[in-house]
XYZ file of C-alpha atoms in Angstrom:
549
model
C 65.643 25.574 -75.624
C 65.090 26.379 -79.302
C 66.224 29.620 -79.910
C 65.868 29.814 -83.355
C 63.530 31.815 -83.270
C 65.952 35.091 -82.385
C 67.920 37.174 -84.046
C 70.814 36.682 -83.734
C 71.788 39.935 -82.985
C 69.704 40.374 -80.642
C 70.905 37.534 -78.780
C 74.321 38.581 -78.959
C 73.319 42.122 -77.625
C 71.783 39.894 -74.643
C 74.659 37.625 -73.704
C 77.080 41.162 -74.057
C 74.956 43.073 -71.530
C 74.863 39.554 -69.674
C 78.536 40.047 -69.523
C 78.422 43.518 -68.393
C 75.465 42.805 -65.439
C 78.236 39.865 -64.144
C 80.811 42.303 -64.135
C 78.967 44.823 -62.381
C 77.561 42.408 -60.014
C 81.238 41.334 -58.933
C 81.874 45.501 -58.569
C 79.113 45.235 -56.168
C 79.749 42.071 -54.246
C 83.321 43.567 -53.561
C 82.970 46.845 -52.137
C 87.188 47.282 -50.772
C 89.121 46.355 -48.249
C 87.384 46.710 -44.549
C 84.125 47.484 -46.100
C 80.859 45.607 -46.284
C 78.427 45.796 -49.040
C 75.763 48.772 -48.046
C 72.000 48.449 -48.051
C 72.080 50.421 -51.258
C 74.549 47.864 -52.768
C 72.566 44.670 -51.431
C 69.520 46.065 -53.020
C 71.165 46.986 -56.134
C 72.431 43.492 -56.646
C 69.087 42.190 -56.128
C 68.090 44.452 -59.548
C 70.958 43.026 -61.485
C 69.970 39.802 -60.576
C 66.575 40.087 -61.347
C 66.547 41.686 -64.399
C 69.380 39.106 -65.565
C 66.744 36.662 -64.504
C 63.793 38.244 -66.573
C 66.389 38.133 -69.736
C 67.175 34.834 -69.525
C 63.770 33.841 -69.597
C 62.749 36.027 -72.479
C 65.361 34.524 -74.628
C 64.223 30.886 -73.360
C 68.028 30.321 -71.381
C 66.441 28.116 -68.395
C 69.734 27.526 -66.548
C 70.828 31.093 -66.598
C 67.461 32.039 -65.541
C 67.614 29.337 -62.769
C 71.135 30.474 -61.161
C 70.001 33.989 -61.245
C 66.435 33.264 -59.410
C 68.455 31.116 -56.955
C 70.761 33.966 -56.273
C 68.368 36.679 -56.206
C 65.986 34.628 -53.627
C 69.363 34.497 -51.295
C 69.979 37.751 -51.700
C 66.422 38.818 -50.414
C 66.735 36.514 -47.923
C 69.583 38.829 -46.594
C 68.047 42.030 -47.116
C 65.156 40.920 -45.377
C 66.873 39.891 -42.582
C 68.374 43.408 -42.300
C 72.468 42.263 -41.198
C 73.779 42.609 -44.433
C 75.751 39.709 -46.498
C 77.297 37.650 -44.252
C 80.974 36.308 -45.973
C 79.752 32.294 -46.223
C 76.497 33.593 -48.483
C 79.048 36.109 -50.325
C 81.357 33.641 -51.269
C 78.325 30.970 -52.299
C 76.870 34.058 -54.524
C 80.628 34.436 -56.219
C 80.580 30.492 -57.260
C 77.059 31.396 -58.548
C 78.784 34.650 -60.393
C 81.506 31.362 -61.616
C 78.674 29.582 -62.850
C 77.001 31.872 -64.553
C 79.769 33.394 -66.373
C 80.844 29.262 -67.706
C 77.298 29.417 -68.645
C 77.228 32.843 -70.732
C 80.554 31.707 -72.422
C 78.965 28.278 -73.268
C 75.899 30.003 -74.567
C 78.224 32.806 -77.107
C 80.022 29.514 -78.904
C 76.332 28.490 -80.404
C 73.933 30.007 -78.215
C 73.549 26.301 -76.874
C 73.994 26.557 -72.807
C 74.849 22.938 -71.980
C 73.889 20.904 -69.204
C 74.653 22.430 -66.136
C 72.446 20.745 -63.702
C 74.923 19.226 -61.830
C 76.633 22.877 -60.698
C 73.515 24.141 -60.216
C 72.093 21.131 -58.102
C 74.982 21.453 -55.883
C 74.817 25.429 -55.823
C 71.332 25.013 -54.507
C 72.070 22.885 -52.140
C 74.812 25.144 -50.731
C 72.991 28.005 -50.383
C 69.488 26.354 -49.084
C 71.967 25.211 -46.282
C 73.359 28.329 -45.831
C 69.665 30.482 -45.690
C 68.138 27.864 -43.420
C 71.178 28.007 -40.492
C 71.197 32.372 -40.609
C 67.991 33.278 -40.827
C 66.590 32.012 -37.808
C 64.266 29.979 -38.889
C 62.594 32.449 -41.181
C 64.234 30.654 -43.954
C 63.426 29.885 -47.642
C 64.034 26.860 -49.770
C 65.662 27.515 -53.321
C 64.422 25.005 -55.904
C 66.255 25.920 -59.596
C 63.388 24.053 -61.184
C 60.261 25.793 -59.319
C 61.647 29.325 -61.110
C 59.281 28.059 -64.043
C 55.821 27.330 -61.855
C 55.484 30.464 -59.777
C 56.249 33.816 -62.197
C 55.176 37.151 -61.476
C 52.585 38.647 -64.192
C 55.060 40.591 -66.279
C 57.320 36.913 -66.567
C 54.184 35.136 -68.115
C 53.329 37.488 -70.484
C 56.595 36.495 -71.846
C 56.641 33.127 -71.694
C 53.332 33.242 -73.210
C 54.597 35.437 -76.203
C 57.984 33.555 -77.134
C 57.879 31.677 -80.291
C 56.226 28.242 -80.802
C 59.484 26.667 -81.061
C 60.306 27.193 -77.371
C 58.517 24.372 -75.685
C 61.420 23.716 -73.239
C 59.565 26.750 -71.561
C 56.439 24.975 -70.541
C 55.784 25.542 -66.791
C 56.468 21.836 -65.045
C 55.851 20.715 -61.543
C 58.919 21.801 -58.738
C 60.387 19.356 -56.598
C 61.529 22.201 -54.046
C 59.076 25.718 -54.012
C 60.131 28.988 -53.403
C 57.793 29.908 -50.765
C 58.996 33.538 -49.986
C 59.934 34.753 -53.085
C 56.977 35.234 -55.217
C 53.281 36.204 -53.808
C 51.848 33.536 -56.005
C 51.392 30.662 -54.061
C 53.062 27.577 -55.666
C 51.217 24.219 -56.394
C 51.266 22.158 -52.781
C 53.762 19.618 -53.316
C 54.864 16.685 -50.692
C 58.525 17.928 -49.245
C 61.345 15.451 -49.828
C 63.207 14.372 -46.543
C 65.625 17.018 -47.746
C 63.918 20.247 -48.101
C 61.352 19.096 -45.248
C 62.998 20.675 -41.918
C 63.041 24.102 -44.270
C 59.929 24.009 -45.449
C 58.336 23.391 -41.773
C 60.825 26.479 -40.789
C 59.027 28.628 -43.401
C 55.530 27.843 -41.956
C 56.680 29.250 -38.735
C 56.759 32.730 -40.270
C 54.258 34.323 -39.300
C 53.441 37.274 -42.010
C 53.997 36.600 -45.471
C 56.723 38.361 -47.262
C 55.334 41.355 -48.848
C 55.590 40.802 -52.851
C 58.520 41.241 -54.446
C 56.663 42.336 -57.238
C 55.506 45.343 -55.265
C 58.823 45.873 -53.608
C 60.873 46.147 -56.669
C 58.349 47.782 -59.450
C 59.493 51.291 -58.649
C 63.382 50.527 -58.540
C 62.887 48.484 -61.726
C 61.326 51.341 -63.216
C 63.990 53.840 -62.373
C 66.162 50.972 -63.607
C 64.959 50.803 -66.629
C 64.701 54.415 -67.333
C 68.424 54.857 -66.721
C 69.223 51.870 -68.922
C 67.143 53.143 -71.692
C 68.706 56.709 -70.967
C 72.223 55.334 -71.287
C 71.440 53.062 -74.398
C 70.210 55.949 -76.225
C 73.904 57.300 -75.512
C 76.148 54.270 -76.568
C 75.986 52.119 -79.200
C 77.812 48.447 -79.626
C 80.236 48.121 -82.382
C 81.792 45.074 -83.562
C 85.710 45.166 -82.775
C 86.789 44.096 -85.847
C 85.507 47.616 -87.757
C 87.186 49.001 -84.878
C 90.213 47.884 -85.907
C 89.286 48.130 -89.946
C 88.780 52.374 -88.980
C 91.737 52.387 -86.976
C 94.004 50.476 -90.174
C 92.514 53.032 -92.569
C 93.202 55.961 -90.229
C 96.853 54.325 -89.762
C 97.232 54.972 -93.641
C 95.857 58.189 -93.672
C 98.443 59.516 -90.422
C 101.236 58.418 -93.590
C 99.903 60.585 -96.265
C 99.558 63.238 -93.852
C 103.015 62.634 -93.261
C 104.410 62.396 -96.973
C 102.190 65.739 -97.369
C 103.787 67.622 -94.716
C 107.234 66.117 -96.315
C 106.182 67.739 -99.343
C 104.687 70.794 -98.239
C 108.116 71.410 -96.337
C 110.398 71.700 -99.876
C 107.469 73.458 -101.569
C 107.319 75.990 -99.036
C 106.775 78.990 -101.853
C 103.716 77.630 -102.457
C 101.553 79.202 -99.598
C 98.145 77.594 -100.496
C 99.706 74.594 -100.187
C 101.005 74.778 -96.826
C 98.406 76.193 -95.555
C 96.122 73.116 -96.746
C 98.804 70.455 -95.058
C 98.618 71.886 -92.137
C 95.060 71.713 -92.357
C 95.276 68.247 -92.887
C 97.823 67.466 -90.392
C 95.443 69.131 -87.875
C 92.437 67.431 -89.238
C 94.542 63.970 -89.256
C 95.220 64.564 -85.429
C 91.737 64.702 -84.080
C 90.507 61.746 -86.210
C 92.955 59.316 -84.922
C 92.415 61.024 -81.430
C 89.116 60.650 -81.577
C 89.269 56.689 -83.262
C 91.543 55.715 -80.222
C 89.390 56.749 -77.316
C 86.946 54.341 -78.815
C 89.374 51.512 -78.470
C 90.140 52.869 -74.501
C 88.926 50.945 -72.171
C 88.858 51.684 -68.122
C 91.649 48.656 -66.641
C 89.041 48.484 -63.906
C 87.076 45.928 -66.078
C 90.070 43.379 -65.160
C 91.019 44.668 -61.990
C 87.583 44.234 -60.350
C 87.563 40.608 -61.170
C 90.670 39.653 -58.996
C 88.699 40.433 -55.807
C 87.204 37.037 -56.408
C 90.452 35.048 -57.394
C 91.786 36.595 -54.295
C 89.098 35.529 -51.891
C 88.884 31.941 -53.272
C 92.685 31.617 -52.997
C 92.804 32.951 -49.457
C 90.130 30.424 -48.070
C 92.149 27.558 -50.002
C 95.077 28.606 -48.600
C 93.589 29.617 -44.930
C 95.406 33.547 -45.178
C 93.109 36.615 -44.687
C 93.627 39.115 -47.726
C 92.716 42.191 -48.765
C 92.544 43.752 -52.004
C 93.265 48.147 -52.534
C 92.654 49.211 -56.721
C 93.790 52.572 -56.938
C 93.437 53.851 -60.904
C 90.599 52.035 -61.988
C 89.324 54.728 -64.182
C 92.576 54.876 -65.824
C 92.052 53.688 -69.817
C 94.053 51.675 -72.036
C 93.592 49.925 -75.705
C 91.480 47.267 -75.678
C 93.885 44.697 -76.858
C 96.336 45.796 -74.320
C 93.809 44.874 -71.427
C 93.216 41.402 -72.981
C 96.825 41.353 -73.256
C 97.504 42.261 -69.726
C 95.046 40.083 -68.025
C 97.220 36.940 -67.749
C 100.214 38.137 -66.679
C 98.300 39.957 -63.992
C 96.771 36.698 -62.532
C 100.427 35.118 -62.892
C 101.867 38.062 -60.475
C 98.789 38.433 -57.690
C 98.351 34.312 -57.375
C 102.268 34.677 -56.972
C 101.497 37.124 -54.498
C 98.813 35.028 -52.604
C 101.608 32.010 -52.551
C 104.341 33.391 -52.101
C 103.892 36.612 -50.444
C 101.664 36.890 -48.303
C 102.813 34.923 -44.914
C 99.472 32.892 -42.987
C 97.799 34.218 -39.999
C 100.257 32.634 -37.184
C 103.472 33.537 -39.263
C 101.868 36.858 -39.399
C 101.390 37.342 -35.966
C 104.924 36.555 -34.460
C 106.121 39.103 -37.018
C 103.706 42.177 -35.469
C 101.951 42.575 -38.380
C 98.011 42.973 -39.088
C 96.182 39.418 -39.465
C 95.270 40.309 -42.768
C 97.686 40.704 -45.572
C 97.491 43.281 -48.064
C 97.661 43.562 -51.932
C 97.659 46.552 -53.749
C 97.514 47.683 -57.261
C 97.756 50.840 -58.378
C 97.425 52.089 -62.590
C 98.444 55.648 -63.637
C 99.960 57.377 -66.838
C 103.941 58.190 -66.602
C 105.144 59.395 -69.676
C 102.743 58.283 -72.684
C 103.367 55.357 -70.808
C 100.598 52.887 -68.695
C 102.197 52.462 -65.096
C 100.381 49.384 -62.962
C 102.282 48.586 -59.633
C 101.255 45.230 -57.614
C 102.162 46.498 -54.125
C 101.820 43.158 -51.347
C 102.739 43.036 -47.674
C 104.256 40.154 -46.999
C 107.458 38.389 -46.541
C 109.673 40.167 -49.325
C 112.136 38.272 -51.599
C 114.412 36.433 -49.585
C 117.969 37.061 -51.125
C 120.020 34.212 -49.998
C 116.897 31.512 -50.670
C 116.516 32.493 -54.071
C 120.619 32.795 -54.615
C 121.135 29.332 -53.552
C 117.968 27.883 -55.834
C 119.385 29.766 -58.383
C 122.937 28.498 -58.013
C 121.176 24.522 -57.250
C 119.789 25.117 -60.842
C 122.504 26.153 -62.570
C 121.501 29.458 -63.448
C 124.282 31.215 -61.993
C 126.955 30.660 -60.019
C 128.456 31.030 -56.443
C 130.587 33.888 -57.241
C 128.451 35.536 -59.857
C 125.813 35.768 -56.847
C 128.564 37.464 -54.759
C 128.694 40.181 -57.013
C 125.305 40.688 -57.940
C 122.770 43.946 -56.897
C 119.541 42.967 -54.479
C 117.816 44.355 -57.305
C 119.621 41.747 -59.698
C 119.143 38.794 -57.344
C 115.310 39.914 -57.432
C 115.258 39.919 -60.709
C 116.312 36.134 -61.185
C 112.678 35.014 -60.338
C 112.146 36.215 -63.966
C 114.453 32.971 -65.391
C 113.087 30.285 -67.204
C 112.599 27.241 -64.617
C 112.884 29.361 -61.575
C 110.673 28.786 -58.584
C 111.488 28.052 -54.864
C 108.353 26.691 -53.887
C 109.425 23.457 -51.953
C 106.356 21.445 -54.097
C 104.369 21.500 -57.231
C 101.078 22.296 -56.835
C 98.281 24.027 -58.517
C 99.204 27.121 -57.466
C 102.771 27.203 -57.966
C 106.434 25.280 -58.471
C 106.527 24.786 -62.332
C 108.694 27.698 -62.657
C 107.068 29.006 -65.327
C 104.637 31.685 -64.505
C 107.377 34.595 -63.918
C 109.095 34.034 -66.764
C 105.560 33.989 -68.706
C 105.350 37.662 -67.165
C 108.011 39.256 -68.329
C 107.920 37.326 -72.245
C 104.516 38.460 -72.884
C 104.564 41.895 -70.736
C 107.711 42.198 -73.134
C 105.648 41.197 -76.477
C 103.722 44.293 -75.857
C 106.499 46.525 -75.670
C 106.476 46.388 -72.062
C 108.798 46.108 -69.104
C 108.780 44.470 -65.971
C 110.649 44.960 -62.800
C 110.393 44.165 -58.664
C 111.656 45.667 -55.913
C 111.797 44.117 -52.627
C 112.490 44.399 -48.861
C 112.882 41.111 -47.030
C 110.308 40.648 -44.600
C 108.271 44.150 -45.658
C 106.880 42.833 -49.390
C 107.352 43.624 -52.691
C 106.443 45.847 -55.835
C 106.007 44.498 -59.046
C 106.262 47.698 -61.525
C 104.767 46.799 -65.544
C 105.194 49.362 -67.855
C 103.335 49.381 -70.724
C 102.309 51.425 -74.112
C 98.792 53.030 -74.221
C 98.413 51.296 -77.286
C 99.541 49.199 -80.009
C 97.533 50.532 -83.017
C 99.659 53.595 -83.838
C 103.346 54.145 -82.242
C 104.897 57.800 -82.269
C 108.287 57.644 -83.540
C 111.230 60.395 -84.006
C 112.093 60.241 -87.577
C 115.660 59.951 -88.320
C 118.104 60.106 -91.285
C 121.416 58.437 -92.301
C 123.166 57.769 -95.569
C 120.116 58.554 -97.405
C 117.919 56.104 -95.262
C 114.927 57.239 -93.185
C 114.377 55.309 -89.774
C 111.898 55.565 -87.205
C 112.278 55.655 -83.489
C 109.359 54.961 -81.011
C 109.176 58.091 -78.601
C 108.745 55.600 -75.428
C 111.931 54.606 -76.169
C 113.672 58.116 -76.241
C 114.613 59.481 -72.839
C 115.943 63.143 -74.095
C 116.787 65.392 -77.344
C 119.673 67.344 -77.115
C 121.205 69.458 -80.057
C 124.876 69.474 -79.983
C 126.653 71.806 -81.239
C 129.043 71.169 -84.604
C 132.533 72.174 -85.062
C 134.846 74.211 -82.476
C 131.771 75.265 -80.206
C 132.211 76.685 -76.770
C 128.405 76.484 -75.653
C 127.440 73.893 -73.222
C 126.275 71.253 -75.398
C 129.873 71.108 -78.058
C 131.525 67.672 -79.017
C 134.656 67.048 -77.593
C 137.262 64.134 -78.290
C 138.910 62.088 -75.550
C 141.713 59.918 -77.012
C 139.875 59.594 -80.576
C 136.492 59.395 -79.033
C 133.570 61.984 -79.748
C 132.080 62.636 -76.216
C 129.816 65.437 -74.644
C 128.638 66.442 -70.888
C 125.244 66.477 -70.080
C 124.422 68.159 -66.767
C 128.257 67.074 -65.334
C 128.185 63.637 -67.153
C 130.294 62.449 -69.596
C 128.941 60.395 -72.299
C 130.243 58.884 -75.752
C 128.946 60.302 -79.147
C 128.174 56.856 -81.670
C 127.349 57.041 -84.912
C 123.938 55.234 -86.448
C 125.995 54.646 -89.225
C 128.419 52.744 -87.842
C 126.325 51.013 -85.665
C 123.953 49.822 -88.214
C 127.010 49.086 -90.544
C 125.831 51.241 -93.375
C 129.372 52.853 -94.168
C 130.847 51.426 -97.045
């Protein structure tokens, strides 16, 4: 469809909250390990579909409209039928979620959607086959095309008001109706041998659905009360003057500093002072304030591995769950784009690797499901997220003897080295010990793409594991890129700057012939000091950094 007509602003404010009703709707569909998607939930999808639905239609996008109304009509199907979402129709809805994201992300390039008739044929097809063997032969057919015959009132009005320039919109004959899902009876049409046995199923029912028009008006008006509630409370902003504010506030936090500087040798001057400290506190809340609008809850990622999880467990016939502890926990924007990669890298590692099938499961006493865990939390000014799985562990002498086939090391370095060190060899360019490439795994390149652009960041990475009880994968990572705190040092007239993450402890040492705790001593020429018992060497920056001339 022509759409022209828009602005273009407001069409970008559509596919954004498009985004956001996806995400959402994948929240939903994957309620935690154990659990099963309540009433409440079921019927809350069915909103976010629908009102996805009536959005795509107002801004004339047919095939997002389409996938949505086939969705939303298998989704009433289930509430209907009152047993919930059974996991064959939950894991059709997710390739629908798939399709419908590839169709958003087609549409934000040039708000052109493509041709996706071919997925959504074949996503139709699934799910009519699915609906017709559960629900006892109260079923529905799902036509993608009929979504444009048979519209409740509110959807015409729209179609009748979009611009002139729209006519892709124009109501054409279905080849498969939608006989339950809207009280307006669509145009009788001669079944194809396909849809037939369905459609002869559906005239067995013997009440009509009641309208879904009527079933939903309330909810949708509560909906859209809340949504109008919450829009009057947030506002979109373009990233980029984000990041414009947060450069100019960057250059303010260094006159603050220089002022401060100055302030500190002009301490006679009292008015002066007083007004830099004014500043500095000033300063302080204004970048605050500038970088919880860049914060972002790491949830938004996290959710979305419930589905790569549950597609890669059916490919791979292994029962996994997923646990998110720390969702809520917030970190800069660009950090979580930055993250999300590496993340897939370690939890389809996990799925491969890890996690041992059903019958290997079994003969070791454990649970026929496996388990993977991730947990964020703050530790130190730092981001903490652990990826916690259940399964076979790192197998020391397998991955010493790839490592020593490759070169990498060799047989009496391995003798030597720490289980953690042996661990950490999976981290080496080329390493892998799957037995084949595939399209999972075997390259021997995704852990070493872990720890180069967890590192990048200013990151670390590191693994524990016990052989045959699973493994931890520990990332640590800065809140945030934009501004660093540093410890301001001094040396042969040179000012350098050390980023606090870095610093473990300050400790003022005492000059000259001290007796406190904290004195310098000299053991054969060497400036030392004990901390707490230990004995550690004194070096100088300016030898170090070779500034002594």
């Amino acid at each position: 469809m022509n759409r022209s007509g828009f602005n273009p602003g407001a069409l970008n404010e559509y596919l954004a909250e498009s985004q956001d009703q996806l995400e959402r709707l994948t929240l939903l569909l994957s309620p935690g390990a154990g659990l099963t998607v309540t009433t409440d939930g079921i019927n809350s999808i069915y909103r976010e579909l629908h009102t996805l639905k009536g959005n795509s239609q107002l801004f004339g996008c047919t095939q997002l409209a389409s996938v949505a109304h086939t969705l939303e009509s298998s989704i009433d199907c289930a509430r209907k039928k009152g047993d919930g979402i059974s996991h064959e129709l939950t894991d059709e809805v997710f390739k629908g979620l798939g399709l419908l994201e590839k169709i958003v992300k087609t549409l934000q390039k040039d708000f052109n959607e493509g041709d996706f008739s071919a997925d959504i044929t074949r996503l139709v097809s699934s799910l009519t086959d699915i609906i017709s063997r559960t629900m006892n032969g109260a079923s529905i057919s799902i036509g993608h095309d009929s979504i444009l015959t048979s519209q409740p009132k509110h959807v015409e009005n729209i179609l009748a008001n979009e611009p002139t320039a729209s006519p892709a919109v124009t109501p054409k004959p279905a080849p498969v109706p939608i006989a339950a899902a809207f009280p307006t009876p669509a145009p009788a049409l001669t079944p194809t041998p396909a849809v037939a046995p369905v459609l002869h199923a559906v005239e067995k029912v013997e009440a009509p659905p009641k309208s879904v028009e009527g079933q939903t008006g309330d909810a949708e008006k509560k909906s859209a009360a809340a949504h109008a509630e919450a829009n009057s409370e947030t506002l979109r902003v373009q990233v980029n003057l984000l990041d414009n504010l947060m450069n100019l506030v960057g250059e303010l936090v260094l006159v603050r500093n220089q002022v401060i500087q100055r302030s500190n040798s002009h301490s006679e001057d009292a008015e002066f002072v007083n007004l830099s400290q004014r500043l500095d506190v000033i300063t302080t809340e204004l970048q605050n304030e500038i970088m919880k609008t860049r914060m972002q809850p790491i949830g938004t990622i996290l959710t979305k591995f419930h589905r790569l999880i549950r597609d890669m467990a059916r490919d791979l016939n292994k029962d996994i769950n997923l646990k998110l502890e720390g969702t809520e926990t917030e970190l800069d924007k660009t950090l979580i784009e930055a993250v999300k990669d590496p993340l897939t890298h370690i939890i389809r590692n996990s799925i491969d690797h890890g996690i041992e099938s059903r019958e290997e499961r079994a003969s070791k006493n454990k649970t026929k499901s496996g388990t993977i865990q991730i947990r964020a939390f703050h530790e130190g000014g730092q981001i903490v997220i652990e990826i916690i799985d259940d399964g076979r562990g790192l197998q020391r002498q397998k991955i010493g003897n790839k490592a020593i086939e490759r070169g990498l090391i060799t047989a009496e370095q391995f003798k030597k080295m720490s289980d953690r060190e042996v661990c950490n060899l999976i981290f080496l360019p080329g390493f892998s010990t799957a037995e084949k490439v595939s399209n999972i795994s075997g390259r021997g390149v995704g852990m070493d793409v872990v720890r180069t652009n967890i590192e990048k960041i200013g990151g670390v990475v590191d693994i524990t594991s016990v052989e045959g009880n699973g493994s931890t994968m520990r990332l640590k990572i800065p809140l945030t890129l934009a501004i660093v705190p540093a410890l301001l040092v001094k040396t042969d007239g040179q000012c350098f700057a050390i980023p606090q993450v870095k610093l473990t402890e300050l400790v003022r040492l005492q000059r000259g012939d001290g007796h406190g705790e904290n004195r310098i001593e000299y053991l054969q020429g060497q400036a030392v000091f004990r901390l707490r018992g230990r004995l550690l060497p004194l070096l100088s920056l300016e030898d170090l950094l070779g500034l002594k001339t």
